[in-house]
Amino acid sequence: MHEISIKITINEKNYEKSILPNTLLIDFLREELGLTGTHVGCDTSQCGACMVLHNNEALKACSILVAQLNNQEITTIEHLQKDNKLHPMQNAFRNNHGLQCGFCTPGMIMSAISLINENNSPTEEEIRKHLEGNLCRCTGYQNIVKSIEEGAKDMREKG
Ligand code: FES
Ligand code: FES
């Protein structure tokens, strides 16, 4: 298979790379760029551990080829922290024990931020519905929902 050249912006950094056309975004992030905060939890596109942001919406990085994102922009969990301060949604997960093993957490946080980007004051029911694409084996979801409620409030207050 011949390599192709792509341009992609990840976390506000521009990359120009030669890749195999069948390279998944998740493999590119983890193996080519060393951005291992985005996790792989399944091979069936069901767990959501691999979620990143694309145009402010959550995207499963295991389900898209880098070639499909030529000249586009992606944000990963590594880029949420600013000036050594956690993003309000990260803080809210910490404050509310929204994680146990933490494996699902990067995907949960990216998914939560995408929800708040479209609806900055979601109800509990809307949060639970939105999380249908994210699986957690540890927490029972209650504290994740609480975390997202607090994260939404902080994001509203901090603009
Ligand atoms: S790794 Fe499970 S949905 Fe992407
Ligand atoms: S905290 Fe362990 S899978 Fe969610």
CSV table of N, CA and C and ligand atoms in Angstrom, one decimal:
chain,number,residue,atom,x,y,z
A,1,MET,N,0.8,-1.2,0.0
A,1,MET,CA,0.0,0.0,0.0
A,1,MET,C,0.9,1.3,0.0
A,2,HIS,N,0.5,2.2,-0.8
A,2,HIS,CA,1.3,3.5,-0.9
A,2,HIS,C,0.9,4.5,0.2
A,3,GLU,N,1.9,5.2,0.7
A,3,GLU,CA,1.6,6.2,1.7
A,3,GLU,C,1.0,7.4,1.0
A,4,ILE,N,0.2,8.1,1.8
A,4,ILE,CA,-0.3,9.4,1.3
A,4,ILE,C,0.1,10.5,2.2
A,5,SER,N,0.0,11.7,1.7
A,5,SER,CA,0.4,12.9,2.6
A,5,SER,C,-0.8,13.6,3.1
A,6,ILE,N,-0.8,13.9,4.4
A,6,ILE,CA,-2.0,14.6,5.0
A,6,ILE,C,-1.5,15.7,5.8
A,7,LYS,N,-2.4,16.7,5.9
A,7,LYS,CA,-2.1,17.8,6.8
A,7,LYS,C,-3.3,17.8,7.8
A,8,ILE,N,-2.9,17.9,9.1
A,8,ILE,CA,-3.9,17.8,10.1
A,8,ILE,C,-3.5,18.7,11.3
A,9,THR,N,-4.4,19.3,12.0
A,9,THR,CA,-4.1,20.1,13.2
A,9,THR,C,-4.6,19.4,14.4
A,10,ILE,N,-3.6,19.1,15.3
A,10,ILE,CA,-4.0,18.4,16.5
A,10,ILE,C,-3.6,19.3,17.7
A,11,ASN,N,-4.5,19.6,18.5
A,11,ASN,CA,-4.3,20.5,19.7
A,11,ASN,C,-3.6,21.8,19.3
A,12,GLU,N,-4.0,22.4,18.2
A,12,GLU,CA,-3.5,23.7,17.7
A,12,GLU,C,-2.1,23.6,17.1
A,13,LYS,N,-1.6,22.4,16.9
A,13,LYS,CA,-0.3,22.2,16.3
A,13,LYS,C,-0.5,21.6,14.9
A,14,ASN,N,0.2,22.1,13.9
A,14,ASN,CA,0.0,21.6,12.5
A,14,ASN,C,1.0,20.5,12.2
A,15,TYR,N,0.5,19.5,11.6
A,15,TYR,CA,1.3,18.3,11.2
A,15,TYR,C,1.1,18.1,9.7
A,16,GLU,N,2.2,17.7,9.1
A,16,GLU,CA,2.2,17.2,7.7
A,16,GLU,C,2.9,15.9,7.7
A,17,LYS,N,2.2,14.8,7.4
A,17,LYS,CA,2.7,13.5,7.6
A,17,LYS,C,2.4,12.6,6.4
A,18,SER,N,3.3,11.6,6.2
A,18,SER,CA,3.0,10.5,5.3
A,18,SER,C,2.4,9.4,6.1
A,19,ILE,N,1.3,8.9,5.7
A,19,ILE,CA,0.7,7.8,6.4
A,19,ILE,C,0.1,6.8,5.4
A,20,LEU,N,-0.1,5.6,5.9
A,20,LEU,CA,-0.9,4.6,5.1
A,20,LEU,C,-2.3,5.1,5.1
A,21,PRO,N,-3.0,4.9,3.9
A,21,PRO,CA,-4.4,5.4,3.8
A,21,PRO,C,-5.3,4.7,4.8
A,22,ASN,N,-5.0,3.6,5.3
A,22,ASN,CA,-5.9,2.9,6.3
A,22,ASN,C,-5.6,3.2,7.7
A,23,THR,N,-4.8,4.3,8.0
A,23,THR,CA,-4.4,4.6,9.4
A,23,THR,C,-5.6,5.2,10.1
A,24,LEU,N,-6.0,4.6,11.2
A,24,LEU,CA,-7.1,5.1,12.0
A,24,LEU,C,-6.6,6.3,12.9
A,25,LEU,N,-7.5,7.2,13.1
A,25,LEU,CA,-7.1,8.4,13.9
A,25,LEU,C,-6.5,8.0,15.3
A,26,ILE,N,-7.1,7.0,15.9
A,26,ILE,CA,-6.7,6.6,17.3
A,26,ILE,C,-5.2,6.1,17.2
A,27,ASP,N,-4.8,5.3,16.2
A,27,ASP,CA,-3.5,4.8,16.1
A,27,ASP,C,-2.5,6.0,15.8
A,28,PHE,N,-3.0,6.9,15.0
A,28,PHE,CA,-2.1,8.1,14.6
A,28,PHE,C,-1.8,8.9,15.9
A,29,LEU,N,-2.9,9.1,16.7
A,29,LEU,CA,-2.7,9.9,17.9
A,29,LEU,C,-1.8,9.2,18.9
A,30,ARG,N,-2.0,7.9,19.1
A,30,ARG,CA,-1.3,7.2,20.2
A,30,ARG,C,0.1,6.8,19.7
A,31,GLU,N,0.2,6.3,18.5
A,31,GLU,CA,1.5,5.7,18.1
A,31,GLU,C,2.4,6.7,17.3
A,32,GLU,N,1.8,7.6,16.5
A,32,GLU,CA,2.6,8.5,15.8
A,32,GLU,C,2.9,9.7,16.6
A,33,LEU,N,1.9,10.2,17.3
A,33,LEU,CA,2.2,11.5,18.1
A,33,LEU,C,2.4,11.3,19.6
A,34,GLY,N,2.2,10.0,20.1
A,34,GLY,CA,2.4,9.8,21.5
A,34,GLY,C,1.4,10.4,22.4
A,35,LEU,N,0.2,10.7,21.8
A,35,LEU,CA,-0.9,11.2,22.7
A,35,LEU,C,-1.7,10.1,23.2
A,36,THR,N,-1.3,9.5,24.3
A,36,THR,CA,-1.9,8.3,24.8
A,36,THR,C,-3.0,8.5,25.8
A,37,GLY,N,-3.4,9.8,25.9
A,37,GLY,CA,-4.6,10.1,26.8
A,37,GLY,C,-5.9,9.6,26.2
A,38,THR,N,-5.9,9.5,24.9
A,38,THR,CA,-7.1,8.9,24.2
A,38,THR,C,-7.0,7.4,24.2
A,39,HIS,N,-7.9,6.7,24.8
A,39,HIS,CA,-7.8,5.3,25.1
A,39,HIS,C,-8.5,4.4,24.1
A,40,VAL,N,-8.1,3.2,24.0
A,40,VAL,CA,-8.8,2.2,23.2
A,40,VAL,C,-9.4,1.1,24.1
A,41,GLY,N,-10.8,1.1,24.1
A,41,GLY,CA,-11.4,0.1,25.1
A,41,GLY,C,-12.2,-1.0,24.4
A,42,CYS,N,-12.3,-1.0,23.1
A,42,CYS,CA,-13.0,-2.0,22.4
A,42,CYS,C,-12.6,-2.1,21.0
A,43,ASP,N,-13.1,-3.1,20.3
A,43,ASP,CA,-12.8,-3.0,18.8
A,43,ASP,C,-14.2,-3.0,18.1
A,44,THR,N,-15.2,-2.5,18.7
A,44,THR,CA,-16.5,-2.5,18.1
A,44,THR,C,-17.2,-1.1,18.0
A,45,SER,N,-16.4,-0.1,18.3
A,45,SER,CA,-16.9,1.3,18.3
A,45,SER,C,-18.0,1.5,19.3
A,46,GLN,N,-17.9,0.9,20.4
A,46,GLN,CA,-19.0,1.0,21.4
A,46,GLN,C,-18.7,1.7,22.7
A,47,CYS,N,-17.4,1.7,23.1
A,47,CYS,CA,-17.1,2.1,24.5
A,47,CYS,C,-16.9,3.6,24.7
A,48,GLY,N,-16.5,4.3,23.6
A,48,GLY,CA,-16.3,5.7,23.8
A,48,GLY,C,-15.0,6.2,24.5
A,49,ALA,N,-14.2,5.2,24.8
A,49,ALA,CA,-12.9,5.6,25.5
A,49,ALA,C,-12.0,6.5,24.6
A,50,CYS,N,-12.3,6.4,23.3
A,50,CYS,CA,-11.4,7.0,22.3
A,50,CYS,C,-11.9,8.4,21.8
A,51,MET,N,-12.9,9.0,22.5
A,51,MET,CA,-13.5,10.2,22.0
A,51,MET,C,-12.5,11.4,22.0
A,52,VAL,N,-12.6,12.1,20.9
A,52,VAL,CA,-11.8,13.4,20.8
A,52,VAL,C,-12.9,14.4,20.3
A,53,LEU,N,-12.4,15.7,20.2
A,53,LEU,CA,-13.3,16.7,19.7
A,53,LEU,C,-13.0,17.1,18.3
A,54,HIS,N,-14.0,17.2,17.5
A,54,HIS,CA,-13.9,17.6,16.1
A,54,HIS,C,-15.0,18.6,15.8
A,55,ASN,N,-14.7,19.8,15.5
A,55,ASN,CA,-15.7,20.9,15.3
A,55,ASN,C,-16.6,20.9,16.6
A,56,ASN,N,-16.0,20.9,17.7
A,56,ASN,CA,-16.7,20.9,19.0
A,56,ASN,C,-17.6,19.7,19.3
A,57,GLU,N,-17.6,18.7,18.4
A,57,GLU,CA,-18.4,17.6,18.7
A,57,GLU,C,-17.5,16.4,19.0
A,58,ALA,N,-18.1,15.4,19.8
A,58,ALA,CA,-17.3,14.2,20.1
A,58,ALA,C,-17.2,13.3,18.9
A,59,LEU,N,-16.1,12.8,18.7
A,59,LEU,CA,-15.8,11.9,17.6
A,59,LEU,C,-15.0,10.7,18.1
A,60,LYS,N,-15.5,9.4,17.7
A,60,LYS,CA,-14.8,8.2,18.1
A,60,LYS,C,-13.5,8.0,17.2
A,61,ALA,N,-12.4,8.2,17.8
A,61,ALA,CA,-11.1,8.2,17.1
A,61,ALA,C,-10.8,6.8,16.5
A,62,CYS,N,-11.5,5.8,17.0
A,62,CYS,CA,-11.3,4.4,16.5
A,62,CYS,C,-12.1,4.1,15.2
A,63,SER,N,-13.0,5.1,14.9
A,63,SER,CA,-13.9,4.9,13.8
A,63,SER,C,-13.7,5.8,12.6
A,64,ILE,N,-12.6,6.4,12.6
A,64,ILE,CA,-12.4,7.3,11.4
A,64,ILE,C,-10.9,7.3,11.0
A,65,LEU,N,-10.7,7.4,9.7
A,65,LEU,CA,-9.3,7.4,9.1
A,65,LEU,C,-8.8,8.8,9.2
A,66,VAL,N,-7.5,8.9,9.4
A,66,VAL,CA,-6.8,10.2,9.4
A,66,VAL,C,-7.1,10.8,8.0
A,67,ALA,N,-7.0,10.0,7.0
A,67,ALA,CA,-7.2,10.5,5.6
A,67,ALA,C,-8.5,11.3,5.4
A,68,GLN,N,-9.5,10.9,6.2
A,68,GLN,CA,-10.8,11.6,6.1
A,68,GLN,C,-10.8,13.0,6.8
A,69,LEU,N,-9.7,13.2,7.5
A,69,LEU,CA,-9.6,14.5,8.3
A,69,LEU,C,-8.5,15.4,7.7
A,70,ASN,N,-8.2,15.3,6.5
A,70,ASN,CA,-7.2,16.1,5.9
A,70,ASN,C,-7.6,17.6,6.0
A,71,ASN,N,-6.7,18.4,6.4
A,71,ASN,CA,-6.9,19.9,6.6
A,71,ASN,C,-7.9,20.2,7.7
A,72,GLN,N,-8.2,19.2,8.6
A,72,GLN,CA,-9.1,19.5,9.7
A,72,GLN,C,-8.4,19.5,11.0
A,73,GLU,N,-9.2,19.7,12.0
A,73,GLU,CA,-8.6,20.0,13.4
A,73,GLU,C,-9.3,19.1,14.4
A,74,ILE,N,-8.4,18.6,15.3
A,74,ILE,CA,-8.8,17.6,16.4
A,74,ILE,C,-8.3,18.2,17.7
A,75,THR,N,-9.1,18.0,18.7
A,75,THR,CA,-8.6,18.3,20.1
A,75,THR,C,-8.7,17.0,20.9
A,76,THR,N,-7.6,16.8,21.6
A,76,THR,CA,-7.6,15.6,22.5
A,76,THR,C,-7.5,16.0,24.0
A,77,ILE,N,-7.7,15.1,24.9
A,77,ILE,CA,-7.8,15.4,26.3
A,77,ILE,C,-6.5,16.1,26.8
A,78,GLU,N,-5.4,15.9,26.1
A,78,GLU,CA,-4.1,16.5,26.5
A,78,GLU,C,-4.2,18.0,26.4
A,79,HIS,N,-5.1,18.5,25.6
A,79,HIS,CA,-5.2,20.0,25.3
A,79,HIS,C,-6.2,20.7,26.2
A,80,LEU,N,-6.8,20.0,27.1
A,80,LEU,CA,-7.8,20.7,27.9
A,80,LEU,C,-7.2,21.6,29.0
A,81,GLN,N,-6.2,21.1,29.6
A,81,GLN,CA,-5.5,21.9,30.7
A,81,GLN,C,-4.9,23.1,30.1
A,82,LYS,N,-5.2,24.3,30.8
A,82,LYS,CA,-4.6,25.5,30.4
A,82,LYS,C,-3.8,26.2,31.5
A,83,ASP,N,-2.6,26.7,31.3
A,83,ASP,CA,-1.9,27.4,32.3
A,83,ASP,C,-1.8,26.5,33.6
A,84,ASN,N,-1.5,25.2,33.4
A,84,ASN,CA,-1.4,24.3,34.5
A,84,ASN,C,-2.7,24.2,35.3
A,85,LYS,N,-3.8,24.6,34.8
A,85,LYS,CA,-5.1,24.4,35.5
A,85,LYS,C,-5.9,23.4,34.7
A,86,LEU,N,-6.6,22.5,35.5
A,86,LEU,CA,-7.5,21.6,34.8
A,86,LEU,C,-8.7,22.3,34.2
A,87,HIS,N,-9.2,21.8,33.2
A,87,HIS,CA,-10.4,22.3,32.6
A,87,HIS,C,-11.5,22.1,33.6
A,88,PRO,N,-12.6,23.0,33.6
A,88,PRO,CA,-13.6,22.8,34.6
A,88,PRO,C,-14.3,21.4,34.6
A,89,MET,N,-14.4,20.8,33.5
A,89,MET,CA,-15.0,19.5,33.4
A,89,MET,C,-14.0,18.4,34.1
A,90,GLN,N,-12.7,18.6,33.9
A,90,GLN,CA,-11.8,17.7,34.6
A,90,GLN,C,-11.9,17.9,36.1
A,91,ASN,N,-11.9,19.1,36.5
A,91,ASN,CA,-12.1,19.4,37.9
A,91,ASN,C,-13.3,18.8,38.5
A,92,ALA,N,-14.4,19.0,37.8
A,92,ALA,CA,-15.7,18.5,38.3
A,92,ALA,C,-15.6,16.9,38.5
A,93,PHE,N,-15.0,16.2,37.5
A,93,PHE,CA,-14.8,14.8,37.7
A,93,PHE,C,-14.0,14.5,38.9
A,94,ARG,N,-13.0,15.3,39.2
A,94,ARG,CA,-12.2,15.0,40.4
A,94,ARG,C,-13.0,15.3,41.6
A,95,ASN,N,-13.7,16.4,41.7
A,95,ASN,CA,-14.4,16.8,42.9
A,95,ASN,C,-15.5,15.8,43.2
A,96,ASN,N,-16.1,15.2,42.2
A,96,ASN,CA,-17.3,14.4,42.4
A,96,ASN,C,-17.0,12.9,42.3
A,97,HIS,N,-15.8,12.5,42.4
A,97,HIS,CA,-15.4,11.1,42.3
A,97,HIS,C,-16.0,10.5,41.0
A,98,GLY,N,-15.9,11.2,39.9
A,98,GLY,CA,-16.5,10.7,38.7
A,98,GLY,C,-15.7,9.7,38.0
A,99,LEU,N,-14.7,9.1,38.7
A,99,LEU,CA,-13.9,8.1,38.1
A,99,LEU,C,-13.4,7.1,39.2
A,100,GLN,N,-13.1,5.9,38.7
A,100,GLN,CA,-12.5,5.0,39.6
A,100,GLN,C,-11.2,4.5,39.0
A,101,CYS,N,-11.2,3.6,38.0
A,101,CYS,CA,-9.9,3.2,37.4
A,101,CYS,C,-9.5,4.3,36.4
A,102,GLY,N,-10.4,5.1,35.9
A,102,GLY,CA,-10.0,6.2,35.0
A,102,GLY,C,-9.9,5.8,33.6
A,103,PHE,N,-10.1,4.6,33.2
A,103,PHE,CA,-9.9,4.2,31.8
A,103,PHE,C,-10.9,4.9,30.9
A,104,CYS,N,-12.2,5.0,31.3
A,104,CYS,CA,-13.2,5.6,30.4
A,104,CYS,C,-13.1,7.1,30.5
A,105,THR,N,-12.4,7.7,31.5
A,105,THR,CA,-12.6,9.1,31.8
A,105,THR,C,-12.2,10.1,30.7
A,106,PRO,N,-11.1,9.9,30.0
A,106,PRO,CA,-10.9,10.9,28.9
A,106,PRO,C,-12.1,10.9,27.9
A,107,GLY,N,-12.6,9.8,27.5
A,107,GLY,CA,-13.7,9.8,26.6
A,107,GLY,C,-15.0,10.4,27.2
A,108,MET,N,-15.2,10.1,28.5
A,108,MET,CA,-16.3,10.7,29.2
A,108,MET,C,-16.2,12.2,29.2
A,109,ILE,N,-15.1,12.7,29.5
A,109,ILE,CA,-14.9,14.2,29.6
A,109,ILE,C,-15.0,14.8,28.2
A,110,MET,N,-14.5,14.2,27.2
A,110,MET,CA,-14.6,14.8,25.9
A,110,MET,C,-16.1,14.8,25.4
A,111,SER,N,-16.8,13.7,25.8
A,111,SER,CA,-18.2,13.6,25.4
A,111,SER,C,-19.0,14.6,26.2
A,112,ALA,N,-18.7,14.8,27.5
A,112,ALA,CA,-19.4,15.8,28.3
A,112,ALA,C,-19.2,17.2,27.7
A,113,ILE,N,-18.0,17.5,27.3
A,113,ILE,CA,-17.7,18.8,26.8
A,113,ILE,C,-18.5,19.0,25.5
A,114,SER,N,-18.6,18.0,24.7
A,114,SER,CA,-19.3,18.1,23.4
A,114,SER,C,-20.8,18.4,23.7
A,115,LEU,N,-21.3,17.7,24.8
A,115,LEU,CA,-22.7,18.0,25.2
A,115,LEU,C,-22.9,19.4,25.6
A,116,ILE,N,-22.0,19.9,26.4
A,116,ILE,CA,-22.2,21.3,26.9
A,116,ILE,C,-22.0,22.3,25.8
A,117,ASN,N,-21.2,22.0,24.8
A,117,ASN,CA,-21.0,22.9,23.6
A,117,ASN,C,-22.4,23.0,22.9
A,118,GLU,N,-23.2,22.0,23.0
A,118,GLU,CA,-24.5,22.2,22.2
A,118,GLU,C,-25.7,22.5,23.2
A,119,ASN,N,-25.5,22.2,24.5
A,119,ASN,CA,-26.6,22.5,25.4
A,119,ASN,C,-25.9,22.7,26.8
A,120,ASN,N,-25.8,24.0,27.1
A,120,ASN,CA,-24.9,24.3,28.3
A,120,ASN,C,-25.6,24.1,29.6
A,121,SER,N,-26.9,23.7,29.6
A,121,SER,CA,-27.6,23.4,30.8
A,121,SER,C,-28.4,22.1,30.7
A,122,PRO,N,-27.8,21.0,30.5
A,122,PRO,CA,-28.5,19.8,30.3
A,122,PRO,C,-29.2,19.2,31.6
A,123,THR,N,-30.3,18.6,31.4
A,123,THR,CA,-31.0,17.9,32.5
A,123,THR,C,-30.3,16.6,32.8
A,124,GLU,N,-30.6,16.0,33.9
A,124,GLU,CA,-29.9,14.7,34.2
A,124,GLU,C,-30.3,13.7,33.1
A,125,GLU,N,-31.5,13.8,32.7
A,125,GLU,CA,-32.0,12.8,31.7
A,125,GLU,C,-31.2,13.0,30.3
A,126,GLU,N,-31.0,14.3,30.0
A,126,GLU,CA,-30.2,14.6,28.8
A,126,GLU,C,-28.8,14.1,28.9
A,127,ILE,N,-28.2,14.3,30.1
A,127,ILE,CA,-26.8,13.8,30.3
A,127,ILE,C,-26.8,12.3,30.1
A,128,ARG,N,-27.7,11.6,30.8
A,128,ARG,CA,-27.7,10.1,30.7
A,128,ARG,C,-27.9,9.7,29.2
A,129,LYS,N,-28.8,10.4,28.5
A,129,LYS,CA,-29.0,10.0,27.1
A,129,LYS,C,-27.7,10.2,26.3
A,130,HIS,N,-27.1,11.4,26.6
A,130,HIS,CA,-25.9,11.7,25.8
A,130,HIS,C,-24.7,10.6,26.1
A,131,LEU,N,-24.7,10.1,27.3
A,131,LEU,CA,-23.7,9.1,27.6
A,131,LEU,C,-23.9,7.7,27.1
A,132,GLU,N,-24.9,7.6,26.3
A,132,GLU,CA,-25.2,6.2,25.7
A,132,GLU,C,-24.0,5.7,24.9
A,133,GLY,N,-23.2,6.6,24.4
A,133,GLY,CA,-22.0,6.1,23.6
A,133,GLY,C,-20.8,5.9,24.4
A,134,ASN,N,-20.9,6.0,25.8
A,134,ASN,CA,-19.7,5.9,26.6
A,134,ASN,C,-19.9,4.9,27.7
A,135,LEU,N,-19.1,3.9,27.7
A,135,LEU,CA,-19.3,2.8,28.7
A,135,LEU,C,-18.3,3.0,29.9
A,136,CYS,N,-18.8,2.7,31.1
A,136,CYS,CA,-17.9,2.7,32.3
A,136,CYS,C,-18.2,1.4,33.0
A,137,ARG,N,-17.1,0.7,33.4
A,137,ARG,CA,-17.3,-0.6,34.1
A,137,ARG,C,-17.2,-0.4,35.6
A,138,CYS,N,-16.9,0.8,36.1
A,138,CYS,CA,-16.6,0.9,37.5
A,138,CYS,C,-17.6,1.7,38.3
A,139,THR,N,-18.1,2.8,37.8
A,139,THR,CA,-18.7,3.8,38.7
A,139,THR,C,-20.2,3.7,38.8
A,140,GLY,N,-20.9,3.0,38.0
A,140,GLY,CA,-22.3,3.0,38.1
A,140,GLY,C,-23.0,4.3,37.6
A,141,TYR,N,-22.1,5.2,37.0
A,141,TYR,CA,-22.6,6.4,36.3
A,141,TYR,C,-23.1,7.6,37.2
A,142,GLN,N,-23.6,7.3,38.4
A,142,GLN,CA,-24.2,8.3,39.2
A,142,GLN,C,-23.2,9.5,39.4
A,143,ASN,N,-22.0,9.2,39.8
A,143,ASN,CA,-21.0,10.3,40.0
A,143,ASN,C,-20.6,11.0,38.7
A,144,ILE,N,-20.6,10.2,37.6
A,144,ILE,CA,-20.3,10.8,36.4
A,144,ILE,C,-21.3,11.9,36.0
A,145,VAL,N,-22.6,11.5,36.2
A,145,VAL,CA,-23.7,12.5,35.9
A,145,VAL,C,-23.5,13.7,36.8
A,146,LYS,N,-23.2,13.5,38.1
A,146,LYS,CA,-23.0,14.6,39.1
A,146,LYS,C,-21.9,15.5,38.6
A,147,SER,N,-20.8,14.8,38.1
A,147,SER,CA,-19.6,15.6,37.6
A,147,SER,C,-20.0,16.5,36.5
A,148,ILE,N,-20.8,15.9,35.6
A,148,ILE,CA,-21.1,16.7,34.3
A,148,ILE,C,-22.0,17.8,34.7
A,149,GLU,N,-22.9,17.6,35.7
A,149,GLU,CA,-23.8,18.7,36.1
A,149,GLU,C,-22.9,19.9,36.7
A,150,GLU,N,-21.9,19.5,37.5
A,150,GLU,CA,-21.0,20.6,38.1
A,150,GLU,C,-20.2,21.2,37.0
A,151,GLY,N,-19.6,20.3,36.1
A,151,GLY,CA,-18.8,20.8,35.0
A,151,GLY,C,-19.5,21.8,34.1
A,152,ALA,N,-20.8,21.5,33.9
A,152,ALA,CA,-21.6,22.4,33.0
A,152,ALA,C,-21.8,23.7,33.7
A,153,LYS,N,-22.0,23.7,35.0
A,153,LYS,CA,-22.3,24.9,35.8
A,153,LYS,C,-21.0,25.8,35.7
A,154,ASP,N,-19.8,25.1,35.9
A,154,ASP,CA,-18.6,25.9,35.9
A,154,ASP,C,-18.3,26.4,34.5
A,155,MET,N,-18.6,25.6,33.5
A,155,MET,CA,-18.3,26.1,32.2
A,155,MET,C,-19.2,27.3,31.8
A,156,ARG,N,-20.4,27.3,32.3
A,156,ARG,CA,-21.3,28.4,32.1
A,156,ARG,C,-20.8,29.7,32.8
A,157,GLU,N,-20.3,29.5,34.0
A,157,GLU,CA,-19.8,30.6,34.8
A,157,GLU,C,-18.5,31.2,34.3
A,158,LYS,N,-17.7,30.3,33.7
A,158,LYS,CA,-16.4,30.7,33.2
A,158,LYS,C,-16.5,31.1,31.7
A,159,GLY,N,-17.7,31.0,31.2
A,159,GLY,CA,-17.8,31.4,29.7
A,159,GLY,C,-17.1,30.4,28.8
B,1,FES,S1,-12.2,2.3,21.3
B,1,FES,FE1,-14.2,1.8,21.9
B,1,FES,S2,-15.4,3.2,20.8
B,1,FES,FE2,-13.4,3.6,20.2
B,2,FES,S1,-13.8,4.5,35.9
B,2,FES,FE1,-13.2,2.5,35.3
B,2,FES,S2,-14.1,2.2,33.4
B,2,FES,FE2,-15.0,4.1,34.1
